[in-house]
Every structure is written in structure tokens, then in C-alpha cells.
Amino acid sequence: MGEGYRPGSREDFDRLYQVAYPRIYRTLAALLSDPQAAEDCAQDAFVQAFHAWSRWRPDAPAEAWVHRIAVNRAISYRRSLKLRSVGETLRRLGRPASGPDPADEASKSDLLKALRSLPPKLAAAIVLRHYHGYNNREIAAALGVSERTVGTRLRQAADRLREQLEPGF
């Protein structure tokens, strides 16, 4: 994943961006309910990573390092959404139109809804494991936690998902 990257090398960062951006975007899209927000957070993460690129150390894979930055950005984004009040949104945008389009609602999978209901740290562990195929060591590097914490988060996330999804899902 992060092999062959030199800290501070513009060419290596460009290569990292080309390789890692689609995976990081998909991770954030799974964590956030808004594809545009996922794109914004991914771009913000790469800008932040670029500014810190000369300080990156190859003891952790470069893509995992950027994943950690991106997941933290998504967590901050979700936190800021919670801080916005309904009244402020109504004042700015006006009353919402009629309910959501049933066709849009039908296209959302139960799994994505369940993932989005998880705390971001649990959802990130599940997405990195089952969507990207990372092992516990890679997830730990991406999230900046111990492998034991990764195991705990995966177990907690799986338990919560089992409660929300139909038996045999």
C-alpha cells in the first residue's frame, strides 16, 4: 500500500493521490450520507496530507495514513452536522418540499442505512475491513489505534449491525 513512497516527494504524493483517492472516497461515501460531502472531505484530507507530506514517516503505509486523516475529517464533518440546529436550516433554506422521493428511498440499501447509524469510528472499522479488505494491523495504522481496539470496534459494529438487519442478512 505505502511501499515506495518518499516523504516530501511531489511525484510520490501525486502517485499516492491517484491510487488512494477512489478508495478513500468510497470509505467516506459509506460513512457519510452525502456523496458531495464525501468528496469534500476526501479533498480536504488530501490537502491536509499534502501539507504534512514532508513529515510522513514510512513506518505506516501512506494510504493508511491518508485514510486516518480522511476518517477524522468525516468524523468532524458529522459532528458539525449535529451542531446545526433545525431552526437555522429552516431559516436559511425555507420549509422542505414534500417527503423524499420513494424511488430514491428504495435505492438505498439497508446495509448502508445501518452503517450510517453506527458511530463513525465503528463504521470506519467495518468499511476498512469488509469493503477494502484491510487486516487489523492496517486498520490500526489507518485509524491510529491499537489492533486490540480495532478488534473491539469490529465486534461492536458487527453486533449493532446484526441487531438492525434482518436475520440471515
GROMACS .gro file of C-alpha atoms in nm:
model
  169
    1MET     CA    1   0.000   0.000   0.000
    2GLY     CA    2   0.252   0.266   0.109
    3GLU     CA    3   0.559   0.099  -0.032
    4GLY     CA    4   0.792   0.304  -0.245
    5TYR     CA    5   0.675   0.646  -0.129
    6ARG     CA    6   0.930   0.906  -0.021
    7PRO     CA    7   0.820   1.172   0.229
    8GLY     CA    8   0.817   1.513   0.066
    9SER     CA    9   0.834   1.383  -0.292
   10ARG     CA   10   0.574   1.563  -0.505
   11GLU     CA   11   0.575   1.284  -0.766
   12ASP     CA   12   0.518   1.019  -0.499
   13PHE     CA   13   0.232   1.220  -0.349
   14ASP     CA   14   0.074   1.253  -0.693
   15ARG     CA   15   0.100   0.876  -0.734
   16LEU     CA   16  -0.047   0.822  -0.387
   17TYR     CA   17  -0.336   1.051  -0.476
   18GLN     CA   18  -0.408   0.863  -0.800
   19VAL     CA   19  -0.400   0.524  -0.627
   20ALA     CA   20  -0.570   0.610  -0.298
   21TYR     CA   21  -0.834   0.870  -0.386
   22PRO     CA   22  -1.101   0.628  -0.516
   23ARG     CA   23  -1.071   0.403  -0.210
   24ILE     CA   24  -1.073   0.693   0.033
   25TYR     CA   25  -1.372   0.850  -0.140
   26ARG     CA   26  -1.564   0.519  -0.118
   27THR     CA   27  -1.479   0.491   0.251
   28LEU     CA   28  -1.613   0.839   0.317
   29ALA     CA   29  -1.919   0.782   0.098
   30ALA     CA   30  -2.001   0.481   0.315
   31LEU     CA   31  -1.957   0.685   0.633
   32LEU     CA   32  -2.145   0.995   0.520
   33SER     CA   33  -2.490   1.012   0.366
   34ASP     CA   34  -2.392   1.280   0.115
   35PRO     CA   35  -2.164   1.196  -0.181
   36GLN     CA   36  -2.070   1.563  -0.220
   37ALA     CA   37  -1.970   1.581   0.145
   38ALA     CA   38  -1.764   1.264   0.098
   39GLU     CA   39  -1.586   1.427  -0.197
   40ASP     CA   40  -1.524   1.747   0.001
   41CYS     CA   41  -1.388   1.552   0.298
   42ALA     CA   42  -1.164   1.342   0.069
   43GLN     CA   43  -1.026   1.655  -0.094
   44ASP     CA   44  -0.972   1.820   0.246
   45ALA     CA   45  -0.791   1.508   0.366
   46PHE     CA   46  -0.555   1.510   0.068
   47VAL     CA   47  -0.486   1.881   0.108
   48GLN     CA   48  -0.405   1.824   0.475
   49ALA     CA   49  -0.191   1.521   0.386
   50PHE     CA   50  -0.005   1.719   0.119
   51HIS     CA   51   0.081   1.991   0.370
   52ALA     CA   52   0.213   1.725   0.610
   53TRP     CA   53   0.371   1.504   0.340
   54SER     CA   54   0.728   1.601   0.429
   55ARG     CA   55   0.662   1.489   0.789
   56TRP     CA   56   0.507   1.150   0.697
   57ARG     CA   57   0.714   0.855   0.816
   58PRO     CA   58   0.712   0.527   0.622
   59ASP     CA   59   0.660   0.322   0.940
   60ALA     CA   60   0.289   0.312   0.844
   61PRO     CA   61   0.153   0.270   0.490
   62ALA     CA   62   0.094   0.603   0.319
   63GLU     CA   63  -0.260   0.513   0.214
   64ALA     CA   64  -0.346   0.411   0.571
   65TRP     CA   65  -0.208   0.745   0.691
   66VAL     CA   66  -0.431   0.935   0.447
   67HIS     CA   67  -0.724   0.711   0.544
   68ARG     CA   68  -0.676   0.816   0.907
   69ILE     CA   69  -0.680   1.182   0.808
   70ALA     CA   70  -0.991   1.126   0.593
   71VAL     CA   71  -1.182   0.934   0.860
   72ASN     CA   72  -1.102   1.204   1.115
   73ARG     CA   73  -1.226   1.465   0.866
   74ALA     CA   74  -1.551   1.269   0.820
   75ILE     CA   75  -1.595   1.244   1.197
   76SER     CA   76  -1.550   1.621   1.226
   77TYR     CA   77  -1.797   1.673   0.943
   78ARG     CA   78  -2.062   1.453   1.108
   79ARG     CA   79  -2.004   1.630   1.438
   80SER     CA   80  -2.054   1.970   1.275
   81LEU     CA   81  -2.379   1.849   1.117
   82LYS     CA   82  -2.515   1.762   1.459
   83LEU     CA   83  -2.434   2.111   1.583
   84ARG     CA   84  -2.652   2.278   1.323
   85SER     CA   85  -2.999   2.335   1.450
   86VAL     CA   86  -3.316   2.259   1.259
   87GLY     CA   87  -3.430   2.618   1.308
   88GLU     CA   88  -3.119   2.759   1.142
   89THR     CA   89  -3.159   2.523   0.848
   90LEU     CA   90  -3.524   2.620   0.808
   91ARG     CA   91  -3.436   2.988   0.827
   92ARG     CA   92  -3.175   2.954   0.553
   93LEU     CA   93  -3.349   2.712   0.320
   94GLY     CA   94  -3.718   2.754   0.397
   95ARG     CA   95  -3.961   2.473   0.459
   96PRO     CA   96  -3.870   2.147   0.291
   97ALA     CA   97  -4.067   2.023  -0.007
   98SER     CA   98  -4.282   1.714   0.024
   99GLY     CA   99  -4.120   1.395   0.155
  100PRO     CA  100  -3.833   1.214  -0.010
  101ASP     CA  101  -3.883   1.056  -0.349
  102PRO     CA  102  -3.986   0.691  -0.290
  103ALA     CA  103  -3.759   0.582  -0.577
  104ASP     CA  104  -3.458   0.734  -0.400
  105GLU     CA  105  -3.554   0.572  -0.073
  106ALA     CA  106  -3.594   0.232  -0.236
  107SER     CA  107  -3.246   0.251  -0.387
  108LYS     CA  108  -3.075   0.294  -0.050
  109SER     CA  109  -2.967  -0.037   0.089
  110ASP     CA  110  -3.050  -0.146   0.440
  111LEU     CA  111  -2.681  -0.210   0.499
  112LEU     CA  112  -2.581   0.148   0.412
  113LYS     CA  113  -2.856   0.282   0.638
  114ALA     CA  114  -2.735   0.058   0.919
  115LEU     CA  115  -2.371   0.162   0.859
  116ARG     CA  116  -2.464   0.529   0.872
  117SER     CA  117  -2.641   0.477   1.203
  118LEU     CA  118  -2.321   0.347   1.364
  119PRO     CA  119  -2.081   0.580   1.540
  120PRO     CA  120  -1.820   0.690   1.284
  121LYS     CA  121  -1.532   0.505   1.449
  122LEU     CA  122  -1.720   0.173   1.438
  123ALA     CA  123  -1.839   0.230   1.081
  124ALA     CA  124  -1.487   0.315   0.969
  125ALA     CA  125  -1.351  -0.013   1.106
  126ILE     CA  126  -1.622  -0.217   0.930
  127VAL     CA  127  -1.578  -0.034   0.599
  128LEU     CA  128  -1.200  -0.065   0.604
  129ARG     CA  129  -1.224  -0.439   0.682
  130HIS     CA  130  -1.511  -0.557   0.465
  131TYR     CA  131  -1.510  -0.303   0.183
  132HIS     CA  132  -1.136  -0.256   0.139
  133GLY     CA  133  -1.012  -0.586   0.282
  134TYR     CA  134  -0.766  -0.432   0.530
  135ASN     CA  135  -0.639  -0.653   0.810
  136ASN     CA  136  -0.641  -0.539   1.174
  137ARG     CA  137  -0.284  -0.407   1.155
  138GLU     CA  138  -0.363  -0.192   0.851
  139ILE     CA  139  -0.687  -0.067   1.007
  140ALA     CA  140  -0.499   0.018   1.327
  141ALA     CA  141  -0.246   0.220   1.125
  142ALA     CA  142  -0.522   0.396   0.931
  143LEU     CA  143  -0.719   0.490   1.242
  144GLY     CA  144  -0.428   0.550   1.478
  145VAL     CA  145  -0.542   0.294   1.737
  146SER     CA  146  -0.417  -0.042   1.862
  147GLU     CA  147  -0.500  -0.368   1.689
  148ARG     CA  148  -0.691  -0.469   2.000
  149THR     CA  149  -0.908  -0.158   1.971
  150VAL     CA  150  -0.974  -0.246   1.607
  151GLY     CA  151  -1.094  -0.593   1.713
  152THR     CA  152  -1.321  -0.441   1.974
  153ARG     CA  153  -1.467  -0.190   1.727
  154LEU     CA  154  -1.524  -0.460   1.466
  155ARG     CA  155  -1.705  -0.679   1.719
  156GLN     CA  156  -1.918  -0.390   1.848
  157ALA     CA  157  -2.005  -0.281   1.495
  158ALA     CA  158  -2.097  -0.635   1.392
  159ASP     CA  159  -2.318  -0.675   1.700
  160ARG     CA  160  -2.501  -0.350   1.626
  161LEU     CA  161  -2.543  -0.435   1.259
  162ARG     CA  162  -2.685  -0.777   1.349
  163GLU     CA  163  -2.945  -0.606   1.570
  164GLN     CA  164  -3.052  -0.370   1.293
  165LEU     CA  165  -3.050  -0.604   0.995
  166GLU     CA  166  -3.276  -0.899   0.927
  167PRO     CA  167  -3.160  -1.240   1.049
  168GLY     CA  168  -2.957  -1.417   0.786
  169PHE     CA  169  -2.851  -1.092   0.614
   0.00000   0.00000   0.00000
